[in-house]
Coordinates of C-alpha atoms in Angstrom, one line a residue:
M25 CA 11.3 41.2 -39.8
R26 CA 8.4 38.9 -40.8
P27 CA 8.2 35.7 -38.6
V28 CA 7.9 32.3 -40.0
V29 CA 4.3 30.9 -39.8
V30 CA 3.6 27.2 -39.7
T31 CA -0.1 26.5 -40.0
S32 CA -2.0 23.5 -38.8
V33 CA -2.1 22.2 -42.4
V34 CA 1.7 21.4 -42.0
L35 CA 1.0 19.0 -39.2
L36 CA -2.1 17.2 -40.4
A37 CA -0.1 14.2 -41.5
L38 CA 0.7 13.6 -37.9
V39 CA -2.7 13.5 -36.5
C40 CA -5.1 12.3 -39.2
G41 CA -7.7 10.0 -37.6
K42 CA -6.7 10.7 -34.1
A43 CA -9.3 13.1 -32.9
R44 CA -10.7 12.6 -29.4
A45 CA -14.1 13.7 -28.1
Q46 CA -12.5 15.3 -25.1
C47 CA -8.8 16.2 -24.7
S48 CA -7.1 14.2 -22.0
S49 CA -3.4 15.4 -22.4
F50 CA -1.5 18.0 -20.6
A51 CA 0.7 20.4 -22.6
L52 CA 4.4 19.8 -22.2
D53 CA 7.4 22.0 -23.1
V54 CA 10.6 20.0 -22.3
D55 CA 14.1 21.3 -22.9
L56 CA 16.5 19.0 -24.6
P57 CA 20.1 20.2 -24.0
T58 CA 22.9 19.9 -26.6
G59 CA 25.8 19.8 -24.3
V60 CA 27.4 22.9 -25.8
E61 CA 26.7 26.7 -25.5
G62 CA 24.9 28.3 -28.3
P63 CA 21.7 30.0 -29.3
R64 CA 18.4 28.9 -27.7
L65 CA 15.1 27.8 -29.1
A66 CA 12.5 29.2 -26.6
T67 CA 8.7 29.2 -26.0
P68 CA 7.7 32.7 -24.9
D69 CA 4.1 31.7 -24.3
G70 CA 4.9 28.5 -22.5
A71 CA 3.7 25.1 -23.5
P72 CA 1.3 24.6 -26.5
I73 CA -2.1 24.8 -24.8
L74 CA -4.9 24.3 -27.2
G75 CA -6.8 27.5 -27.9
S76 CA -4.1 29.7 -26.6
A77 CA -1.3 31.6 -28.3
F78 CA 1.8 29.7 -28.9
S79 CA 5.1 30.9 -30.4
L80 CA 8.7 29.9 -30.8
E81 CA 11.8 32.2 -31.0
V82 CA 15.5 31.8 -31.4
T83 CA 17.5 33.9 -29.0
G84 CA 21.2 34.6 -28.4
A85 CA 22.2 34.1 -32.1
T86 CA 24.5 36.3 -34.1
P87 CA 22.6 39.1 -35.7
G88 CA 22.0 38.9 -39.5
K89 CA 22.7 35.2 -39.7
V90 CA 20.3 32.9 -41.4
G91 CA 19.0 29.5 -40.1
E92 CA 16.4 26.8 -40.5
L93 CA 13.9 25.4 -38.0
Y94 CA 13.1 21.7 -38.1
F95 CA 10.3 19.5 -36.6
S96 CA 10.0 15.8 -36.5
A97 CA 7.4 13.3 -35.3
L98 CA 10.0 11.1 -33.5
P99 CA 13.3 12.0 -31.8
I100 CA 16.8 10.8 -32.3
V101 CA 19.9 11.4 -30.2
A102 CA 22.6 12.1 -32.6
P103 CA 25.9 13.5 -31.1
L104 CA 27.5 15.9 -33.5
P105 CA 30.6 18.1 -33.0
I106 CA 28.3 21.1 -32.6
G107 CA 26.1 19.3 -30.1
V108 CA 23.3 16.8 -29.9
F109 CA 20.8 16.8 -32.7
Y110 CA 17.3 15.5 -31.6
V111 CA 15.2 15.9 -34.8
D112 CA 14.8 12.7 -36.8
P113 CA 15.3 13.4 -40.5
N114 CA 13.2 10.3 -41.4
T115 CA 10.0 11.7 -39.7
L116 CA 10.3 15.4 -40.6
V117 CA 7.0 17.2 -40.4
A118 CA 8.1 19.8 -42.9
P119 CA 11.4 20.8 -44.7
G120 CA 13.7 23.2 -42.9
L121 CA 11.9 26.5 -42.4
P122 CA 14.2 29.5 -43.0
F123 CA 14.6 32.5 -40.8
V124 CA 16.9 35.6 -40.3
V125 CA 18.3 36.6 -37.0
G126 CA 17.4 40.2 -36.1
P127 CA 19.8 42.9 -34.7
D128 CA 19.0 41.8 -31.2
G129 CA 20.0 38.3 -31.8
R130 CA 16.4 37.1 -31.9
A131 CA 14.3 35.4 -34.6
P132 CA 10.6 35.3 -33.7
L133 CA 9.0 32.2 -35.1
V134 CA 5.2 31.9 -34.8
A135 CA 5.6 28.2 -35.3
L136 CA 2.4 26.3 -34.4
D137 CA -0.8 28.0 -35.2
V138 CA -3.0 25.1 -34.0
V139 CA -6.2 25.4 -32.0
D140 CA -8.1 22.4 -33.3
P141 CA -8.7 19.6 -30.6
I142 CA -7.5 17.1 -33.2
F143 CA -4.0 18.0 -32.1
C144 CA -4.6 16.9 -28.5
G145 CA -1.9 14.7 -27.2
I146 CA 0.3 15.0 -30.3
Q147 CA 4.0 15.6 -29.7
I148 CA 6.8 16.9 -32.0
F149 CA 10.4 17.6 -31.6
G150 CA 11.9 20.9 -32.7
Q151 CA 15.4 22.3 -33.1
A152 CA 17.0 25.1 -35.1
V153 CA 20.4 25.4 -36.9
V154 CA 22.0 28.8 -37.5
K155 CA 24.6 29.2 -40.2
D156 CA 27.5 31.1 -38.6
P157 CA 31.1 31.0 -39.9
A158 CA 32.4 32.1 -36.6
A159 CA 30.9 29.0 -34.9
P160 CA 32.7 25.7 -34.8
F161 CA 32.3 23.9 -38.2
G162 CA 30.3 26.9 -39.4
Y163 CA 27.0 26.1 -37.7
A164 CA 25.4 26.8 -34.3
L165 CA 22.8 24.4 -32.9
T166 CA 20.0 25.4 -30.6
N167 CA 18.7 23.2 -27.9
G168 CA 16.0 20.8 -28.8
L169 CA 12.4 21.0 -27.6
R170 CA 9.8 18.3 -26.9
L171 CA 6.4 19.8 -27.3
R172 CA 3.0 18.1 -26.6
F173 CA -0.4 19.8 -27.2
G174 CA -2.8 19.7 -24.4
V175 CA -5.6 21.5 -22.6
S176 CA -3.6 22.9 -19.8
Q177 CA 0.0 23.2 -18.5
G178 CA -1.3 22.4 -15.0
I179 CA -3.1 19.5 -13.7
A180 CA -6.8 20.3 -14.1
F181 CA -8.3 18.4 -11.1
G182 CA -11.6 19.6 -9.9
L183 CA -12.5 21.3 -6.6
E184 CA -11.6 19.2 -3.6
A185 CA -14.5 17.5 -1.7
D186 CA -13.6 16.7 1.9
Y187 CA -14.9 13.8 4.1
G188 CA -14.3 13.5 7.9
T189 CA -11.9 10.7 9.3
G190 CA -10.5 9.8 12.6
E191 CA -7.5 11.6 14.0
S192 CA -4.1 11.7 12.2
P193 CA -5.2 9.8 9.0
R194 CA -2.3 8.4 7.0
G195 CA -2.2 5.4 4.6
L196 CA -5.0 4.9 2.1
V197 CA -6.6 2.2 0.0
A198 CA -9.3 2.2 -2.7
A199 CA -11.5 -0.9 -3.0
D200 CA -15.1 -2.0 -3.3
F201 CA -16.2 -2.9 0.2
D202 CA -19.9 -3.1 -0.3
G203 CA -20.0 -5.0 -3.6
D204 CA -21.9 -2.3 -5.6
G205 CA -19.2 -1.9 -8.2
L206 CA -18.3 1.6 -7.1
P207 CA -14.9 2.4 -5.6
D208 CA -14.8 3.0 -1.8
L209 CA -12.0 4.4 0.3
A210 CA -10.4 3.4 3.6
V211 CA -7.8 5.4 5.5
A212 CA -5.8 4.4 8.6
N213 CA -6.0 6.8 11.5
T214 CA -3.0 6.6 13.8
S215 CA -4.2 8.5 16.8
T216 CA -7.6 6.9 17.1
G217 CA -6.5 3.4 16.3
D218 CA -9.1 2.8 13.6
V219 CA -9.8 2.9 9.9
S220 CA -12.3 5.3 8.3
V221 CA -14.3 3.7 5.5
V222 CA -16.2 6.0 3.1
L223 CA -18.5 4.3 0.6
G224 CA -18.7 5.5 -3.0
L225 CA -21.8 6.9 -4.3
G226 CA -20.6 7.3 -7.9
G227 CA -19.1 10.1 -9.8
G228 CA -16.3 10.5 -7.3
T229 CA -18.6 11.3 -4.4
F230 CA -18.8 9.5 -1.1
A231 CA -21.0 8.9 1.9
A232 CA -20.0 9.9 5.4
G233 CA -17.3 7.7 6.8
V234 CA -17.7 5.1 9.5
Q235 CA -14.9 4.2 11.9
V236 CA -13.6 0.6 12.1
P237 CA -11.4 -0.3 15.1
I238 CA -8.1 -2.0 13.9
G239 CA -5.6 -1.6 16.7
S240 CA -3.0 0.8 18.2
C241 CA -1.4 3.3 15.8
P242 CA -2.1 1.9 12.4
G243 CA 0.2 3.5 9.9
N244 CA -1.4 2.0 6.7
V245 CA -4.2 -0.2 5.6
R246 CA -4.6 -3.0 3.0
A247 CA -7.6 -4.7 1.6
G248 CA -8.1 -8.4 0.7
D249 CA -10.3 -11.4 1.1
L250 CA -8.7 -13.0 4.1
D251 CA -11.4 -15.6 4.9
G252 CA -12.6 -16.6 1.4
D253 CA -16.2 -15.3 1.8
G254 CA -16.0 -13.0 -1.3
A255 CA -16.0 -9.8 1.0
L256 CA -13.0 -7.6 1.3
D257 CA -11.4 -7.3 4.7
L258 CA -9.0 -4.9 6.3
V259 CA -5.5 -5.5 7.6
A260 CA -3.1 -3.0 9.1
P261 CA 0.4 -2.8 10.8
N262 CA -0.2 -1.5 14.3
S263 CA 3.1 0.0 15.4
G264 CA 1.6 1.1 18.8
G265 CA 0.8 -2.4 19.7
D266 CA 3.6 -4.2 17.8
D267 CA 1.1 -6.4 16.0
I268 CA -0.9 -6.9 12.8
G269 CA -4.6 -6.0 13.2
S270 CA -7.5 -7.0 10.9
A271 CA -11.2 -6.6 10.6
L272 CA -13.3 -9.0 8.5
G273 CA -15.8 -7.5 6.1
N274 CA -19.5 -8.3 5.9
G275 CA -19.7 -7.4 2.2
D276 CA -22.0 -4.4 2.8
G277 CA -19.4 -1.9 3.8
T278 CA -19.5 -2.9 7.5
F279 CA -16.9 -4.8 9.4
G280 CA -16.7 -7.1 12.4
P281 CA -14.6 -6.3 15.5
A282 CA -10.9 -5.8 15.4
I283 CA -8.9 -9.1 15.5
P284 CA -5.5 -8.9 17.2
G285 CA -3.1 -10.6 14.8
P286 CA 0.5 -11.8 15.1
S287 CA 2.9 -10.0 17.3
T288 CA 5.7 -8.3 15.3
P289 CA 8.3 -5.7 16.4
G290 CA 7.8 -2.2 15.1
P291 CA 5.6 -3.0 12.1
R292 CA 5.7 -0.3 9.3
G293 CA 5.3 -1.3 5.6
L294 CA 2.8 -4.1 5.0
V295 CA 1.7 -5.8 1.8
L296 CA -0.8 -8.6 0.9
G297 CA -0.2 -11.2 -1.7
D298 CA -0.3 -14.9 -2.4
F299 CA 3.3 -15.9 -1.7
D300 CA 2.9 -19.6 -1.4
G301 CA 0.5 -20.5 -4.2
D302 CA -2.5 -21.4 -2.2
P303 CA -5.9 -19.6 -2.5
W304 CA -5.3 -17.4 0.6
P305 CA -3.7 -14.0 0.9
D306 CA -0.5 -13.9 2.9
V307 CA 1.1 -10.9 4.7
A308 CA 4.7 -9.5 4.5
V309 CA 5.6 -6.8 7.0
C310 CA 8.6 -4.7 7.7
N311 CA 9.8 -4.9 11.3
F312 CA 11.6 -1.5 11.7
S313 CA 12.7 -2.2 15.2
A314 CA 14.2 -5.6 14.5
D315 CA 15.6 -5.0 11.0
T316 CA 13.6 -8.0 9.6
V317 CA 10.8 -8.8 7.3
S318 CA 8.2 -11.3 8.5
I319 CA 6.1 -13.5 6.3
Y320 CA 2.7 -14.5 7.7
L321 CA 0.9 -17.2 5.7
G322 CA -2.9 -17.0 5.5
V323 CA -4.9 -20.1 6.4
G324 CA -8.2 -19.1 4.9
D325 CA -10.2 -18.0 8.0
G326 CA -8.7 -14.5 8.5
S327 CA -5.8 -15.7 10.7
F328 CA -2.1 -16.2 9.9
V329 CA 0.8 -18.4 10.9
L330 CA 4.4 -17.2 10.9
G331 CA 6.5 -18.4 8.0
Q332 CA 9.8 -17.1 7.0
Q333 CA 11.6 -14.2 8.7
F334 CA 14.7 -12.7 7.1
A335 CA 17.1 -10.0 7.9
V336 CA 17.0 -6.6 6.2
V337 CA 19.9 -4.1 6.7
D338 CA 19.1 -1.4 7.9
G339 CA 15.7 0.0 9.1
P340 CA 13.0 -1.5 6.8
F341 CA 10.3 1.2 6.5
D342 CA 8.1 0.6 3.4
M343 CA 7.5 -2.3 1.1
Q344 CA 5.7 -3.2 -2.1
T345 CA 5.2 -6.5 -4.0
G346 CA 5.3 -7.4 -7.6
D347 CA 7.0 -9.7 -10.1
M348 CA 10.4 -8.3 -10.5
D349 CA 12.1 -11.1 -12.4
G350 CA 9.3 -12.4 -14.8
D351 CA 8.8 -15.8 -13.2
S352 CA 5.1 -15.1 -12.3
L353 CA 6.0 -15.3 -8.6
L354 CA 5.6 -12.3 -6.3
D355 CA 8.8 -10.6 -5.0
L356 CA 9.4 -7.9 -2.4
V357 CA 11.0 -4.5 -2.7
I358 CA 11.9 -2.8 0.6
A359 CA 12.9 0.7 1.4
A360 CA 15.5 0.6 4.1
R361 CA 15.5 4.0 5.8
N362 CA 18.8 3.8 7.6
S363 CA 21.0 2.1 5.0
N364 CA 19.7 4.3 2.2
D365 CA 18.8 1.6 -0.3
A366 CA 16.0 -0.3 -1.9
Q367 CA 16.3 -4.1 -1.4
V368 CA 14.8 -6.7 -3.7
A369 CA 13.9 -10.2 -2.2
L370 CA 13.0 -12.6 -4.9
G371 CA 10.1 -15.0 -4.2
V372 CA 10.6 -18.8 -4.4
G373 CA 6.9 -19.5 -4.6
D374 CA 6.5 -21.5 -1.4
G375 CA 6.2 -18.6 1.0
T376 CA 9.9 -18.0 1.3
F377 CA 12.2 -15.5 -0.3
Q378 CA 15.8 -15.3 -1.3
A379 CA 18.2 -13.0 0.6
P380 CA 17.5 -9.3 -0.3
V381 CA 20.0 -7.5 -2.7
A382 CA 20.4 -3.8 -2.0
W383 CA 20.5 -1.0 -4.6
A384 CA 21.6 2.5 -3.4
V385 CA 19.1 5.3 -3.5
G386 CA 19.0 8.8 -1.8
S387 CA 19.2 9.6 1.9
S388 CA 16.5 8.2 4.3
P389 CA 14.1 6.5 1.9
R390 CA 10.6 6.3 3.4
K391 CA 8.2 5.4 0.6
L392 CA 8.3 3.4 -2.6
V393 CA 6.1 2.4 -5.4
L394 CA 6.3 0.0 -8.4
G395 CA 5.4 0.6 -12.0
D396 CA 6.6 0.4 -15.6
V397 CA 7.8 4.0 -16.1
D398 CA 9.9 3.3 -19.3
G399 CA 7.4 1.1 -21.2
D400 CA 9.5 -2.0 -21.5
G401 CA 7.1 -4.3 -19.7
M402 CA 9.4 -4.6 -16.7
L403 CA 8.5 -3.2 -13.2
D404 CA 10.6 -0.2 -12.1
V405 CA 10.9 1.3 -8.6
A406 CA 10.4 4.8 -7.4
V407 CA 11.7 5.7 -4.0
G408 CA 11.0 8.9 -2.1
N409 CA 14.1 10.1 -0.2
W410 CA 13.3 12.2 2.9
N411 CA 16.7 13.8 3.6
S412 CA 17.9 14.3 0.0
D413 CA 14.7 15.8 -1.3
S414 CA 14.5 13.5 -4.3
V415 CA 12.8 10.5 -5.8
S416 CA 15.2 7.8 -7.0
I417 CA 14.0 6.0 -10.2
L418 CA 15.5 2.5 -10.5
L419 CA 14.6 0.9 -13.9
G420 CA 14.0 -2.8 -13.7
V421 CA 16.0 -5.1 -16.0
G422 CA 13.5 -8.0 -15.8
D423 CA 15.7 -10.5 -13.9
G424 CA 15.3 -8.9 -10.5
T425 CA 18.1 -6.5 -10.8
L426 CA 17.9 -2.7 -11.1
R427 CA 19.8 -0.1 -12.9
L428 CA 21.6 2.8 -11.2
P429 CA 19.1 5.4 -10.0
L430 CA 18.0 8.4 -11.8
D431 CA 17.1 11.1 -9.3
V432 CA 14.2 13.4 -9.7
P433 CA 14.6 16.5 -7.4
T434 CA 11.5 17.4 -5.3
P435 CA 10.4 20.0 -2.8
P436 CA 11.7 19.4 0.7
R437 CA 10.9 16.2 2.6
P438 CA 9.1 13.8 0.2
T439 CA 6.9 11.6 2.3
Q440 CA 4.6 9.9 -0.2
V441 CA 5.0 8.7 -3.8
D442 CA 2.7 7.1 -6.4
L443 CA 2.6 6.4 -10.1
A444 CA -0.4 6.8 -12.3
D445 CA -1.2 8.0 -15.8
A446 CA -2.8 11.4 -15.0
D447 CA -3.1 12.7 -18.5
G448 CA -4.2 9.7 -20.5
D449 CA -1.2 9.4 -22.7
G450 CA -0.4 5.9 -21.7
I451 CA 2.7 6.9 -19.7
L452 CA 3.0 6.8 -15.9
D453 CA 3.3 10.1 -14.1
L454 CA 5.0 10.6 -10.7
F455 CA 2.9 12.0 -7.8
V456 CA 4.9 13.3 -4.8
V457 CA 3.8 14.6 -1.4
T458 CA 6.3 16.8 0.5
N459 CA 6.1 19.4 3.2
E460 CA 4.3 21.7 0.8
S461 CA 0.5 22.3 0.6
Y462 CA 0.4 20.8 -2.8
V463 CA 1.0 17.5 -4.6
S464 CA 3.8 17.6 -7.2
V465 CA 3.0 15.8 -10.4
F466 CA 5.9 15.0 -12.7
P467 CA 4.7 14.1 -16.2
G468 CA 6.3 10.9 -17.4
L469 CA 8.2 11.0 -20.7
G470 CA 8.1 7.3 -21.4
D471 CA 11.8 6.6 -21.0
G472 CA 12.1 6.5 -17.2
T473 CA 12.5 10.3 -17.0
F474 CA 10.1 13.0 -16.1
A475 CA 9.3 16.6 -17.1
A476 CA 9.3 19.5 -14.6
S477 CA 6.6 19.1 -11.9
L478 CA 3.1 20.6 -12.0
Q479 CA 1.3 21.5 -8.8
V480 CA -2.1 20.4 -7.4
D481 CA -3.1 22.6 -4.5
V482 CA -4.5 20.6 -1.6
L483 CA -4.5 23.4 0.9
E484 CA -2.2 21.8 3.5
S485 CA 0.6 19.2 3.5
P486 CA -1.0 15.7 3.4
N487 CA -0.1 12.8 5.6
G488 CA -1.1 10.3 2.9
M489 CA -1.8 10.2 -0.8
L490 CA -3.3 7.9 -3.4
A491 CA -3.6 8.3 -7.2
A492 CA -6.6 6.1 -8.2
D493 CA -9.7 6.1 -10.3
V494 CA -12.5 6.9 -7.8
D495 CA -15.2 8.0 -10.2
G496 CA -15.0 5.1 -12.8
D497 CA -13.9 7.0 -15.9
G498 CA -10.6 5.2 -16.2
I499 CA -8.5 8.3 -15.4
P500 CA -6.8 8.4 -12.0
D501 CA -8.0 10.9 -9.4
L502 CA -6.2 12.3 -6.4
V503 CA -7.1 11.4 -2.8
T504 CA -5.2 12.8 0.2
S505 CA -5.4 12.4 4.0
K506 CA -4.8 15.5 6.1
G507 CA -4.9 16.4 9.7
P508 CA -2.6 17.1 12.7
S509 CA 0.0 14.3 12.9
G510 CA 1.7 15.5 16.0
P511 CA 5.2 14.6 17.2
G512 CA 6.5 11.1 16.9
G513 CA 5.1 8.1 15.1
C514 CA 2.0 7.5 17.2
P515 CA 0.6 11.0 18.2
A516 CA -1.8 11.1 21.1
P517 CA -5.4 12.0 20.4
T518 CA -6.1 15.8 20.3
G519 CA -9.8 15.8 19.6
Q520 CA -9.2 17.2 16.1
P521 CA -10.6 14.9 13.3
G522 CA -8.8 14.5 10.1
V523 CA -9.9 15.0 6.5
L524 CA -10.1 12.8 3.4
G525 CA -9.8 15.1 0.4
V526 CA -11.0 13.8 -3.0
L527 CA -10.1 15.7 -6.2
V528 CA -11.6 14.3 -9.3
N529 CA -9.7 14.4 -12.6
P530 CA -12.1 15.7 -15.1
L531 CA -10.1 14.5 -18.2
A532 CA -11.4 11.5 -19.9
E533 CA -10.5 9.4 -23.0

């Protein structure tokens, strides 16, 4: 049986004028179920990688029957008696392409003979219909496929470059600490009570790190200008000393001595933001031991005064800040580890917040991140659930409320989550750290859902992870912190330094 051949000429209308100098999209092959049993549309060669063989075939159909294959530029979701139809008849790439099912129930379809880089990042939707009198209503519908052309089905990060840190490095931040316009990195070292600062040299490379004392057992670190001198400073939650520590920057990548800050019980997640409308950054911190969040208002000299303190039930562990209700005021989103929820506290604008409202997520949420994953302009929430091996995606409505969560299954024990556009398609992708020696990257589909994960090998399970542009090309790179973490939240020093691993993403627009 001769297969159907669709040449690149058929698809030129989709991509005319969209060529890129360098491909920055990853190939996708996403199954779209119909909800009923029937023949399948399969991709024997995997996702459509540019320059590689790619084919489609129908399997599991009645031998000798005829059918047609359809492609469209846009999807629809049309529930029919024979299943869900995904191909939009108004954006058909070509008329129905006929095929005949062979004796083995297969119909090979060499469907997309495209190797030209002009197709990079272009996606189409495909589905086949088999005419079969024995099927309900006389037709059998295959599953749909969402296909995107790209350079690789994996995430093509470069080789990892490692830089030494203090012991048990965890939370990370990228910022320009020496004013040269190049991204620098800072990582909190829990065992040695300091922050390693590595200064960027350009191109995603860094100088050897220096250690900046910050306090006992810092689990994370944030950067902001606390004293108004134009130089970035460091602030960290010190769970070993039950306080907030800071170090004022000199503007050249060096820092002053550690400044013991306000006492606070069991600090974990900490964020910086202007919560009261004055020029100075303020601090919000989760007090895990007291089931509260404390707001410390900056006074402009690097110090803080206690403002509001409100209750959080139960076990506030991580926190992010952003405008969840569209009023241009910063709000707080809190991951409560013991009550298995994400809580939204809306900002009033004077340094105080409304009582938090809880939204159920998975079991033992430990990390969260904010971003617009469905492209509606509203902030959404992604929460890593330690015990249920999942990330809960809660789509923001725009008024401070969230939709019911969509859970993304992950490898065991997700500890870190981040959102960034890894492939340059304008859609946020989900980065997840678990107990595995790789980072899982789930390509975003633009509607709040994600494709199956791709893996980025980082040799050992990281303690911390950050997806950020560290080489200045506009595409996020991957930074991880690794090293013995030991038992408990504040491991004793072991004499084994940690590692800051930098993997540059070579794709560029």
